[in-house]
Amino acid sequence: MPDHPSPTTPELAVGLVGYAFMGAVHSHAWRTAPRFFDLPLRPRMRAVAGRDAAAVAQAASKLGWEESVVGWQDLVARDDVDLVDVCTPGNTHAEIAIAALEAGKHVLCEKPLANTVAEAEAMTAAAEKAAANGVLAMVGFTYRRVPAIQLARQLVADGRLGEIRQVRARYLQDWISDPEAPLSWRLDASLAGSGALGDIGAHIIDLTQFITGERLTGVVGLTETFVKERPVAEGFSGLSGTGSSTERGPVTVDDAALFLGRFSSGAIGTFEATRFAWGRKNAIQLEINGSKGSLAFDFEDMNVLQYFDAEEDAVTAGFRRILVTEPQHPYVEAWWPAGHGLGYEHAFTHQVVDLVRDIASGTQPTPSFADGLQVQRVLDAVLRSSAAGSTWLDLPAS
Amino acid sequence: MPDHPSPTTPELAVGLVGYAFMGAVHSHAWRTAPRFFDLPLRPRMRAVAGRDAAAVAQAASKLGWEESVVGWQDLVARDDVDLVDVCTPGNTHAEIAIAALEAGKHVLCEKPLANTVAEAEAMTAAAEKAAANGVLAMVGFTYRRVPAIQLARQLVADGRLGEIRQVRARYLQDWISDPEAPLSWRLDASLAGSGALGDIGAHIIDLTQFITGERLTGVVGLTETFVKERPVAEGFSGLSGTGSSTERGPVTVDDAALFLGRFSSGAIGTFEATRFAWGRKNAIQLEINGSKGSLAFDFEDMNVLQYFDAEEDAVTAGFRRILVTEPQHPYVEAWWPAGHGLGYEHAFTHQVVDLVRDIASGTQPTPSFADGLQVQRVLDAVLRSSAAGSTWLDLPAS
Amino acid sequence: MPDHPSPTTPELAVGLVGYAFMGAVHSHAWRTAPRFFDLPLRPRMRAVAGRDAAAVAQAASKLGWEESVVGWQDLVARDDVDLVDVCTPGNTHAEIAIAALEAGKHVLCEKPLANTVAEAEAMTAAAEKAAANGVLAMVGFTYRRVPAIQLARQLVADGRLGEIRQVRARYLQDWISDPEAPLSWRLDASLAGSGALGDIGAHIIDLTQFITGERLTGVVGLTETFVKERPVAEGFSGLSGTGSSTERGPVTVDDAALFLGRFSSGAIGTFEATRFAWGRKNAIQLEINGSKGSLAFDFEDMNVLQYFDAEEDAVTAGFRRILVTEPQHPYVEAWWPAGHGLGYEHAFTHQVVDLVRDIASGTQPTPSFADGLQVQRVLDAVLRSSAAGSTWLDLPAS
Amino acid sequence: MPDHPSPTTPELAVGLVGYAFMGAVHSHAWRTAPRFFDLPLRPRMRAVAGRDAAAVAQAASKLGWEESVVGWQDLVARDDVDLVDVCTPGNTHAEIAIAALEAGKHVLCEKPLANTVAEAEAMTAAAEKAAANGVLAMVGFTYRRVPAIQLARQLVADGRLGEIRQVRARYLQDWISDPEAPLSWRLDASLAGSGALGDIGAHIIDLTQFITGERLTGVVGLTETFVKERPVAEGFSGLSGTGSSTERGPVTVDDAALFLGRFSSGAIGTFEATRFAWGRKNAIQLEINGSKGSLAFDFEDMNVLQYFDAEEDAVTAGFRRILVTEPQHPYVEAWWPAGHGLGYEHAFTHQVVDLVRDIASGTQPTPSFADGLQVQRVLDAVLRSSAAGSTWLDLPAS
């Protein structure tokens, strides 16, 4: 059993901004990480900030934060907070994260880094300036920390796939396939930046670049909004419930985004993000072909990585269903015996573990804000390509 | 968001005995349940008991218990403990649980209830006596609380399968397939009672009875110990590590146990528990056929339930892969959006939720000690049948 | 491309008895084998025999036989027939096959070899006598010739699984799950011998013995007839259609048969044959665990063999989904490129290929009648064990 | 049992051009169709044509053709041939098919219809002219006749998917992933037209258009040749064997082709054809999302269609694994009982059945040459788009 941080282990005082879905998962991760992993700093869940005093107080109690604060500005200004964890919609990321970095707080910012390239550039500049003072910033492409994804990265990095030739990546959901699903901030371009593309497409851009160790160098995109107007939900508050209002409002983001791309090595890829794939709930489906083998992954069976080794005898070659629950697999030894699967939130706990260790050792955590900016540039290029009638756009060397 | 128990919500002070694998999962459940579910009592993680003072103190710190106690007797004797959670090996269950019940503590006892029918009978008698005073006891057949299993039970209870005709149940692991895997308490009959049968076979007995709502009325068994001697591990401490010692000791439990059985309705079943199925890590594989449909489940893909509805048109009939992650599914609404899978430990959190609610309302939780005793009688009959050369044994009406 | 038998290649004149489902598949195999495989003898489809003159004449035309004959006796008596292919119900196998062997004809007899051990013994004696004169007999356990099954046998024979420890075998169908499915000869003990057990259970006995290279040495069984009476179909003719008659007749065979068994090496197994597993259409599900690995197969995905190699690194170990369509796989080179799957009838074509080659070289084909007799003894023991209240029965060393 | 064509049934005399892989499958289909299906015309396998006299004579004997002919011209000129079946490489299709049509022969032409749009236009013009005289032409997009694909089409046509919104289609193979796989005519643009695109991409264009009942109206493409030079095989003869020669020649076709497209209804799609996906042998993977449900198919499990019905209760909704082997399924009743899967070549037999019936009734068979031309235009647009740096190209209304 790993040692729990003793009372003499230095604290890392954390402040959270936002306490909806993402805030709840992050809270769970901060609570849970030190119970299963040895950490060099003791996370202390100091305060959570929100706009509504009663709601944020209730959230603090429920999620395990010592205090609640109205307004992120007060949180950022506190002396007793070392790290600000930003779980708000994308349009607020830049302002909060930059202020926190300037106040000398480490920052963990949910993805996508921002809603625009300009904001992401400003955030990256702020992060680089802060880094010079030992203040660190990380963007939350959390799916990297699913053990099967880490294993995929290791296999590629170890050369088990040879040269990467092809990537195919899909992120399929169906939660607004029903035209009567209500408007939410996620369907409003002014708040969300883009639709399926930025929300879930960002993940498959990050994941394929992470696993291959390459960058996308050009794309051609095609986006579509199948349902142009939707009922306005009371409170306009998001993922659940069907609006009873008869008012309808415009959907200003993409329902689905497709693109083709080329990677720095010359590998080519197909990408698709959609919220209209009936029956697919959270299907991050990745497949990578190299000169020596292939990998396949589907988040709906998240404890499994499929691996084909082309150097095996043809008689017994086949995709191996690796159940990524062995103690030898990334992060797994801290949890349960083989075959006792992990769930969605474990990746957030792993994210906390890696971030705390990096902060303790003064190492730049990954993905950095620069990595987040690069993803933002890909997203932006896909939207511009699509708007220009699906024309190829080269991406700047980052 | 559910309300967190307010400071005025009454407490339920919990004491844990044992802090190895099971103790760690139970601790996680006590910590986590109130963060995601509305509970009528506030669990307070009062103390953990163990034999070694330093180790138990470290466990208390790591797992989140306020205090550590040497020896379960001191824990049971405390006035400030309302519930004793027993996570020790099976040979100690009877003594601890009976003492706790007699001391007026509610008891959650890990499965199997005991190592012998006699012990289980004594525990059940104690539980029934305690129940008269409002003191409640439950046995931890936790897999019942996997959402897909609850859904299976609901579909059967709703008549979606019609009359149950056949059951096939396997619990396949491979962790001692290697003859050099060391001896542990789980391979010693005096500590573990039986091998694969009691450890994992008990689960499939409970699960198939739970889902079908029936009881086994007779069995015929066949057990085998493939590897008769194993290296003695230093410290003889269990699941991990390979003993470097040259000493070898006898395996006194079954490596695999097979049996056929008949249920109260006349349905028939095949059962198999083994630790020698290379490649199967924690494969609880269940299939149930009724007059109107079928269900299938595999814990290695634990967020899925397969369902075949025989009343569908033959043209489009087929096993449906139900991803049991919808808010309409049991327990799921408290967690994440659809498609964001749960893991092994969630079932333990659900167990805490159900138990706390039952205690608050004075309802007998299930599975009761009587249910645990009945499973113990089946296990005992399988062993006796096997020892008698695989002869059918009827089970008493319970 | 292999050479087609030239006009100078000696003929093998074949006569078929029975032209229902099995007769149609056998006819396809006789027509097709020489088109894809090099054969040392040219099969000539000389005549088909049946009871109804018009029907058998039509069958001859449809299935490609030169002539039709009324009554198997006339077929057996013909000088211009070298081999008799017996595709009638089990109760007629002994009489026809023995007569054919005595008349000096090679015999291919559908499984199960007979309906009783006594018949099977007489057939085996006749086959052994005939063999002394170079007349050869084979029983049609055709599933052995599915490429994935052959590959499984090869892997075991090559030692890839090490010592065999456990076998689990199921043959699941659902075609009489509906209580209104009509009576057919397959549900009449006097014609079919037994129900699911002899019809499909025989296959999994043969397959597991074939793959492991071992024999069952003892069994304990449990059989059940869920639906005791059924509508009498007009013409009482079998698998398709729902009887409109209001008459009902008794089902005199088992609907499901379960048994446990021990193999000659000490390995243990679970077996199940049923026609009541809604949603399973022809699911021959086999899984074999050895000391060095595991195999798994499901006929509903018949071009796939799953293989777990326990000697792989735990990091990348996993069941491999071998698509058994490579030219290096058994029989496959004669067919299509990789990934172009084969179907049910291909195994029958392979059976013809192997049989013709054995006849040409004077080699005893397998499975022999003695092999069929041994399976019959297992079937008989399962029925007797079940009738005796599920008592273990040892099988004679064969 | 269906009636076999009686001697009085009119003949349909068939001549085959080409006897390699495709010729062998077509021959099997002509031999087999009348044995399982009622046909209004009796196919007579009159002659096969090729360039090498000895080889074609051997092929005739092996594949079951009455005569062999040197040169397709002689075959086309014969009075005793009613239908010419063209199984040669794509560069010869136009010349042979047009000559045959002009000679008054029905034509079945393998896909892709031609190597260029100009050729395909000429062929379509010839077909339309011939049709006026009752002479019919069909292109062999055979995968349409896989039962699961037919079922997919039926479900869409019946409105079970609602409006089609998204299509994703992949055709993945790996047979030239190895850089040492030799050159063959399929890698030579002058013979094959294009590489993966025309060979296998053509199929997924046809299949998605067929299933949805829509046409592609615009595309943007990206193609790649990963291995630019390969060993020259002796005889340069195709799919099997590794060239021992040290000579290397250029690959002049695409190894992989990706494209995005829009359908006539506004639906959008991603497409990918590759021969470099290690571990995927013949993986035609289709997924279609409509407003009311989804379908998914993978040819590597060709007897299965996955179907998600969005109108089901969320509690039990899930992709159904429909085993397309029921007598109610397209073509299946002629074959085996449920669960006894079909293989690759069955689709060719179904193609013969449909074609013979259409010829007998004077109905235009589908897909017509015009359909083949339209696919050719899509292929051409993908190549031109890719060559122009991945720019969107609209397709003409066909």
JSON list of C-alpha atoms in Angstrom, two decimals, chain B residues 245-381:
[
{"chain": "B", "resi": 245, "resn": "SER", "atom": "CA", "xyz": [11.32, -19.49, -1.51]},
{"chain": "B", "resi": 246, "resn": "THR", "atom": "CA", "xyz": [12.18, -23.04, -2.52]},
{"chain": "B", "resi": 247, "resn": "GLU", "atom": "CA", "xyz": [9.76, -24.38, 0.06]},
{"chain": "B", "resi": 248, "resn": "ARG", "atom": "CA", "xyz": [6.54, -25.81, -1.30]},
{"chain": "B", "resi": 249, "resn": "GLY", "atom": "CA", "xyz": [3.27, -26.32, 0.42]},
{"chain": "B", "resi": 250, "resn": "PRO", "atom": "CA", "xyz": [0.05, -28.14, -0.39]},
{"chain": "B", "resi": 251, "resn": "VAL", "atom": "CA", "xyz": [-2.92, -26.50, -2.07]},
{"chain": "B", "resi": 252, "resn": "THR", "atom": "CA", "xyz": [-5.88, -27.67, -0.02]},
{"chain": "B", "resi": 253, "resn": "VAL", "atom": "CA", "xyz": [-8.72, -26.08, -2.00]},
{"chain": "B", "resi": 254, "resn": "ASP", "atom": "CA", "xyz": [-10.26, -26.59, -5.42]},
{"chain": "B", "resi": 255, "resn": "ASP", "atom": "CA", "xyz": [-8.72, -24.85, -8.44]},
{"chain": "B", "resi": 256, "resn": "ALA", "atom": "CA", "xyz": [-11.92, -25.33, -10.40]},
{"chain": "B", "resi": 257, "resn": "ALA", "atom": "CA", "xyz": [-15.44, -26.34, -9.48]},
{"chain": "B", "resi": 258, "resn": "LEU", "atom": "CA", "xyz": [-18.16, -27.37, -11.92]},
{"chain": "B", "resi": 259, "resn": "PHE", "atom": "CA", "xyz": [-21.73, -28.17, -11.10]},
{"chain": "B", "resi": 260, "resn": "LEU", "atom": "CA", "xyz": [-25.15, -28.70, -12.57]},
{"chain": "B", "resi": 261, "resn": "GLY", "atom": "CA", "xyz": [-28.21, -27.57, -10.71]},
{"chain": "B", "resi": 262, "resn": "ARG", "atom": "CA", "xyz": [-31.95, -27.30, -10.70]},
{"chain": "B", "resi": 263, "resn": "PHE", "atom": "CA", "xyz": [-33.87, -24.23, -9.61]},
{"chain": "B", "resi": 264, "resn": "SER", "atom": "CA", "xyz": [-37.11, -24.03, -7.66]},
{"chain": "B", "resi": 265, "resn": "SER", "atom": "CA", "xyz": [-39.13, -23.41, -10.83]},
{"chain": "B", "resi": 266, "resn": "GLY", "atom": "CA", "xyz": [-37.63, -26.43, -12.55]},
{"chain": "B", "resi": 267, "resn": "ALA", "atom": "CA", "xyz": [-35.13, -24.44, -14.57]},
{"chain": "B", "resi": 268, "resn": "ILE", "atom": "CA", "xyz": [-31.75, -26.10, -15.00]},
{"chain": "B", "resi": 269, "resn": "GLY", "atom": "CA", "xyz": [-28.29, -24.63, -14.94]},
{"chain": "B", "resi": 270, "resn": "THR", "atom": "CA", "xyz": [-24.60, -25.18, -15.54]},
{"chain": "B", "resi": 271, "resn": "PHE", "atom": "CA", "xyz": [-22.08, -23.52, -13.27]},
{"chain": "B", "resi": 272, "resn": "GLU", "atom": "CA", "xyz": [-18.35, -23.21, -13.37]},
{"chain": "B", "resi": 273, "resn": "ALA", "atom": "CA", "xyz": [-15.82, -21.40, -11.22]},
{"chain": "B", "resi": 274, "resn": "THR", "atom": "CA", "xyz": [-12.16, -21.58, -12.08]},
{"chain": "B", "resi": 275, "resn": "ARG", "atom": "CA", "xyz": [-8.87, -19.80, -11.60]},
{"chain": "B", "resi": 276, "resn": "PHE", "atom": "CA", "xyz": [-7.28, -21.66, -14.51]},
{"chain": "B", "resi": 277, "resn": "ALA", "atom": "CA", "xyz": [-8.90, -20.12, -17.58]},
{"chain": "B", "resi": 278, "resn": "TRP", "atom": "CA", "xyz": [-5.92, -18.43, -19.21]},
{"chain": "B", "resi": 279, "resn": "GLY", "atom": "CA", "xyz": [-6.89, -15.10, -20.65]},
{"chain": "B", "resi": 280, "resn": "ARG", "atom": "CA", "xyz": [-10.06, -14.68, -18.60]},
{"chain": "B", "resi": 281, "resn": "LYS", "atom": "CA", "xyz": [-9.34, -12.18, -15.86]},
{"chain": "B", "resi": 282, "resn": "ASN", "atom": "CA", "xyz": [-12.62, -11.60, -14.10]},
{"chain": "B", "resi": 283, "resn": "ALA", "atom": "CA", "xyz": [-15.11, -13.07, -16.50]},
{"chain": "B", "resi": 284, "resn": "ILE", "atom": "CA", "xyz": [-18.44, -13.44, -14.77]},
{"chain": "B", "resi": 285, "resn": "GLN", "atom": "CA", "xyz": [-20.38, -14.78, -17.73]},
{"chain": "B", "resi": 286, "resn": "LEU", "atom": "CA", "xyz": [-24.09, -15.26, -17.25]},
{"chain": "B", "resi": 287, "resn": "GLU", "atom": "CA", "xyz": [-26.74, -16.33, -19.71]},
{"chain": "B", "resi": 288, "resn": "ILE", "atom": "CA", "xyz": [-30.37, -16.87, -18.92]},
{"chain": "B", "resi": 289, "resn": "ASN", "atom": "CA", "xyz": [-33.02, -18.27, -21.26]},
{"chain": "B", "resi": 290, "resn": "GLY", "atom": "CA", "xyz": [-36.69, -17.87, -20.59]},
{"chain": "B", "resi": 291, "resn": "SER", "atom": "CA", "xyz": [-39.77, -18.68, -22.59]},
{"chain": "B", "resi": 292, "resn": "LYS", "atom": "CA", "xyz": [-39.87, -15.12, -23.96]},
{"chain": "B", "resi": 293, "resn": "GLY", "atom": "CA", "xyz": [-36.25, -14.12, -24.30]},
{"chain": "B", "resi": 294, "resn": "SER", "atom": "CA", "xyz": [-32.68, -14.30, -23.14]},
{"chain": "B", "resi": 295, "resn": "LEU", "atom": "CA", "xyz": [-30.11, -12.25, -21.27]},
{"chain": "B", "resi": 296, "resn": "ALA", "atom": "CA", "xyz": [-26.33, -12.40, -21.37]},
{"chain": "B", "resi": 297, "resn": "PHE", "atom": "CA", "xyz": [-23.67, -10.61, -19.34]},
{"chain": "B", "resi": 298, "resn": "ASP", "atom": "CA", "xyz": [-19.88, -10.64, -19.06]},
{"chain": "B", "resi": 299, "resn": "PHE", "atom": "CA", "xyz": [-18.22, -8.65, -16.31]},
{"chain": "B", "resi": 300, "resn": "GLU", "atom": "CA", "xyz": [-15.23, -8.03, -18.55]},
{"chain": "B", "resi": 301, "resn": "ASP", "atom": "CA", "xyz": [-17.59, -5.73, -20.44]},
{"chain": "B", "resi": 302, "resn": "MET", "atom": "CA", "xyz": [-19.48, -4.75, -17.31]},
{"chain": "B", "resi": 303, "resn": "ASN", "atom": "CA", "xyz": [-21.43, -1.78, -18.66]},
{"chain": "B", "resi": 304, "resn": "VAL", "atom": "CA", "xyz": [-23.26, -3.98, -21.16]},
{"chain": "B", "resi": 305, "resn": "LEU", "atom": "CA", "xyz": [-26.28, -6.25, -20.90]},
{"chain": "B", "resi": 306, "resn": "GLN", "atom": "CA", "xyz": [-27.28, -8.37, -23.87]},
{"chain": "B", "resi": 307, "resn": "TYR", "atom": "CA", "xyz": [-31.01, -8.93, -24.30]},
{"chain": "B", "resi": 308, "resn": "PHE", "atom": "CA", "xyz": [-32.89, -11.00, -26.85]},
{"chain": "B", "resi": 309, "resn": "ASP", "atom": "CA", "xyz": [-36.62, -10.39, -27.10]},
{"chain": "B", "resi": 310, "resn": "ALA", "atom": "CA", "xyz": [-38.27, -13.42, -28.66]},
{"chain": "B", "resi": 311, "resn": "GLU", "atom": "CA", "xyz": [-41.42, -11.45, -29.35]},
{"chain": "B", "resi": 312, "resn": "GLU", "atom": "CA", "xyz": [-39.71, -9.29, -31.94]},
{"chain": "B", "resi": 313, "resn": "ASP", "atom": "CA", "xyz": [-40.17, -9.90, -35.62]},
{"chain": "B", "resi": 314, "resn": "ALA", "atom": "CA", "xyz": [-37.68, -12.55, -36.76]},
{"chain": "B", "resi": 315, "resn": "VAL", "atom": "CA", "xyz": [-36.45, -10.15, -39.43]},
{"chain": "B", "resi": 316, "resn": "THR", "atom": "CA", "xyz": [-35.03, -7.69, -36.93]},
{"chain": "B", "resi": 317, "resn": "ALA", "atom": "CA", "xyz": [-34.67, -9.80, -33.81]},
{"chain": "B", "resi": 318, "resn": "GLY", "atom": "CA", "xyz": [-31.19, -10.08, -32.36]},
{"chain": "B", "resi": 319, "resn": "PHE", "atom": "CA", "xyz": [-29.32, -9.75, -29.12]},
{"chain": "B", "resi": 320, "resn": "ARG", "atom": "CA", "xyz": [-29.32, -6.08, -28.20]},
{"chain": "B", "resi": 321, "resn": "ARG", "atom": "CA", "xyz": [-26.14, -4.70, -26.73]},
{"chain": "B", "resi": 322, "resn": "ILE", "atom": "CA", "xyz": [-27.63, -2.44, -24.09]},
{"chain": "B", "resi": 323, "resn": "LEU", "atom": "CA", "xyz": [-25.05, 0.02, -22.85]},
{"chain": "B", "resi": 324, "resn": "VAL", "atom": "CA", "xyz": [-26.26, 0.30, -19.28]},
{"chain": "B", "resi": 325, "resn": "THR", "atom": "CA", "xyz": [-25.20, 3.91, -18.85]},
{"chain": "B", "resi": 326, "resn": "GLU", "atom": "CA", "xyz": [-28.47, 5.75, -19.42]},
{"chain": "B", "resi": 327, "resn": "PRO", "atom": "CA", "xyz": [-29.94, 7.90, -16.67]},
{"chain": "B", "resi": 328, "resn": "GLN", "atom": "CA", "xyz": [-32.97, 5.56, -16.72]},
{"chain": "B", "resi": 329, "resn": "HIS", "atom": "CA", "xyz": [-30.76, 2.64, -15.68]},
{"chain": "B", "resi": 330, "resn": "PRO", "atom": "CA", "xyz": [-30.30, 1.61, -12.04]},
{"chain": "B", "resi": 331, "resn": "TYR", "atom": "CA", "xyz": [-27.95, 3.90, -10.08]},
{"chain": "B", "resi": 332, "resn": "VAL", "atom": "CA", "xyz": [-26.66, 5.59, -13.23]},
{"chain": "B", "resi": 333, "resn": "GLU", "atom": "CA", "xyz": [-28.31, 8.98, -12.96]},
{"chain": "B", "resi": 334, "resn": "ALA", "atom": "CA", "xyz": [-26.05, 9.83, -10.04]},
{"chain": "B", "resi": 335, "resn": "TRP", "atom": "CA", "xyz": [-22.97, 9.43, -12.19]},
{"chain": "B", "resi": 336, "resn": "TRP", "atom": "CA", "xyz": [-22.04, 10.55, -15.71]},
{"chain": "B", "resi": 337, "resn": "PRO", "atom": "CA", "xyz": [-23.74, 11.08, -19.06]},
{"chain": "B", "resi": 338, "resn": "ALA", "atom": "CA", "xyz": [-24.58, 8.11, -21.25]},
{"chain": "B", "resi": 339, "resn": "GLY", "atom": "CA", "xyz": [-21.63, 6.13, -22.53]},
{"chain": "B", "resi": 340, "resn": "HIS", "atom": "CA", "xyz": [-19.27, 7.19, -19.77]},
{"chain": "B", "resi": 341, "resn": "GLY", "atom": "CA", "xyz": [-18.77, 3.78, -18.24]},
{"chain": "B", "resi": 342, "resn": "LEU", "atom": "CA", "xyz": [-18.58, 2.80, -14.62]},
{"chain": "B", "resi": 343, "resn": "GLY", "atom": "CA", "xyz": [-15.94, 0.55, -13.07]},
{"chain": "B", "resi": 344, "resn": "TYR", "atom": "CA", "xyz": [-15.60, -2.23, -10.55]},
{"chain": "B", "resi": 345, "resn": "GLU", "atom": "CA", "xyz": [-15.81, -0.13, -7.40]},
{"chain": "B", "resi": 346, "resn": "HIS", "atom": "CA", "xyz": [-19.06, 1.58, -8.29]},
{"chain": "B", "resi": 347, "resn": "ALA", "atom": "CA", "xyz": [-20.98, -1.50, -7.21]},
{"chain": "B", "resi": 348, "resn": "PHE", "atom": "CA", "xyz": [-19.51, -1.08, -3.71]},
{"chain": "B", "resi": 349, "resn": "THR", "atom": "CA", "xyz": [-20.63, 2.51, -3.63]},
{"chain": "B", "resi": 350, "resn": "HIS", "atom": "CA", "xyz": [-24.11, 1.39, -4.60]},
{"chain": "B", "resi": 351, "resn": "GLN", "atom": "CA", "xyz": [-24.01, -1.19, -1.84]},
{"chain": "B", "resi": 352, "resn": "VAL", "atom": "CA", "xyz": [-23.31, 1.52, 0.70]},
{"chain": "B", "resi": 353, "resn": "VAL", "atom": "CA", "xyz": [-26.13, 3.63, -0.70]},
{"chain": "B", "resi": 354, "resn": "ASP", "atom": "CA", "xyz": [-28.67, 0.82, -0.43]},
{"chain": "B", "resi": 355, "resn": "LEU", "atom": "CA", "xyz": [-27.49, -0.26, 2.99]},
{"chain": "B", "resi": 356, "resn": "VAL", "atom": "CA", "xyz": [-27.58, 3.25, 4.45]},
{"chain": "B", "resi": 357, "resn": "ARG", "atom": "CA", "xyz": [-31.07, 3.81, 3.10]},
{"chain": "B", "resi": 358, "resn": "ASP", "atom": "CA", "xyz": [-32.28, 0.51, 4.54]},
{"chain": "B", "resi": 359, "resn": "ILE", "atom": "CA", "xyz": [-30.77, 1.27, 7.92]},
{"chain": "B", "resi": 360, "resn": "ALA", "atom": "CA", "xyz": [-32.38, 4.69, 7.96]},
{"chain": "B", "resi": 361, "resn": "SER", "atom": "CA", "xyz": [-35.78, 3.24, 7.15]},
{"chain": "B", "resi": 362, "resn": "GLY", "atom": "CA", "xyz": [-35.42, 0.14, 9.30]},
{"chain": "B", "resi": 363, "resn": "THR", "atom": "CA", "xyz": [-35.76, -2.17, 6.33]},
{"chain": "B", "resi": 364, "resn": "GLN", "atom": "CA", "xyz": [-33.99, -5.52, 6.15]},
{"chain": "B", "resi": 365, "resn": "PRO", "atom": "CA", "xyz": [-31.24, -5.08, 3.54]},
{"chain": "B", "resi": 366, "resn": "THR", "atom": "CA", "xyz": [-30.65, -7.74, 0.95]},
{"chain": "B", "resi": 367, "resn": "PRO", "atom": "CA", "xyz": [-28.90, -10.05, 0.59]},
{"chain": "B", "resi": 368, "resn": "SER", "atom": "CA", "xyz": [-29.50, -10.93, 4.21]},
{"chain": "B", "resi": 369, "resn": "PHE", "atom": "CA", "xyz": [-27.43, -13.35, 6.28]},
{"chain": "B", "resi": 370, "resn": "ALA", "atom": "CA", "xyz": [-30.15, -15.91, 5.57]},
{"chain": "B", "resi": 371, "resn": "ASP", "atom": "CA", "xyz": [-29.47, -15.40, 1.88]},
{"chain": "B", "resi": 372, "resn": "GLY", "atom": "CA", "xyz": [-25.78, -15.86, 2.58]},
{"chain": "B", "resi": 373, "resn": "LEU", "atom": "CA", "xyz": [-26.50, -19.04, 4.50]},
{"chain": "B", "resi": 374, "resn": "GLN", "atom": "CA", "xyz": [-28.50, -20.42, 1.65]},
{"chain": "B", "resi": 375, "resn": "VAL", "atom": "CA", "xyz": [-25.56, -19.80, -0.73]},
{"chain": "B", "resi": 376, "resn": "GLN", "atom": "CA", "xyz": [-23.31, -21.48, 1.81]},
{"chain": "B", "resi": 377, "resn": "ARG", "atom": "CA", "xyz": [-25.56, -24.54, 1.74]},
{"chain": "B", "resi": 378, "resn": "VAL", "atom": "CA", "xyz": [-25.24, -24.71, -2.02]},
{"chain": "B", "resi": 379, "resn": "LEU", "atom": "CA", "xyz": [-21.45, -24.44, -1.80]},
{"chain": "B", "resi": 380, "resn": "ASP", "atom": "CA", "xyz": [-21.42, -27.15, 0.82]},
{"chain": "B", "resi": 381, "resn": "ALA", "atom": "CA", "xyz": [-23.61, -29.41, -1.29]}
]
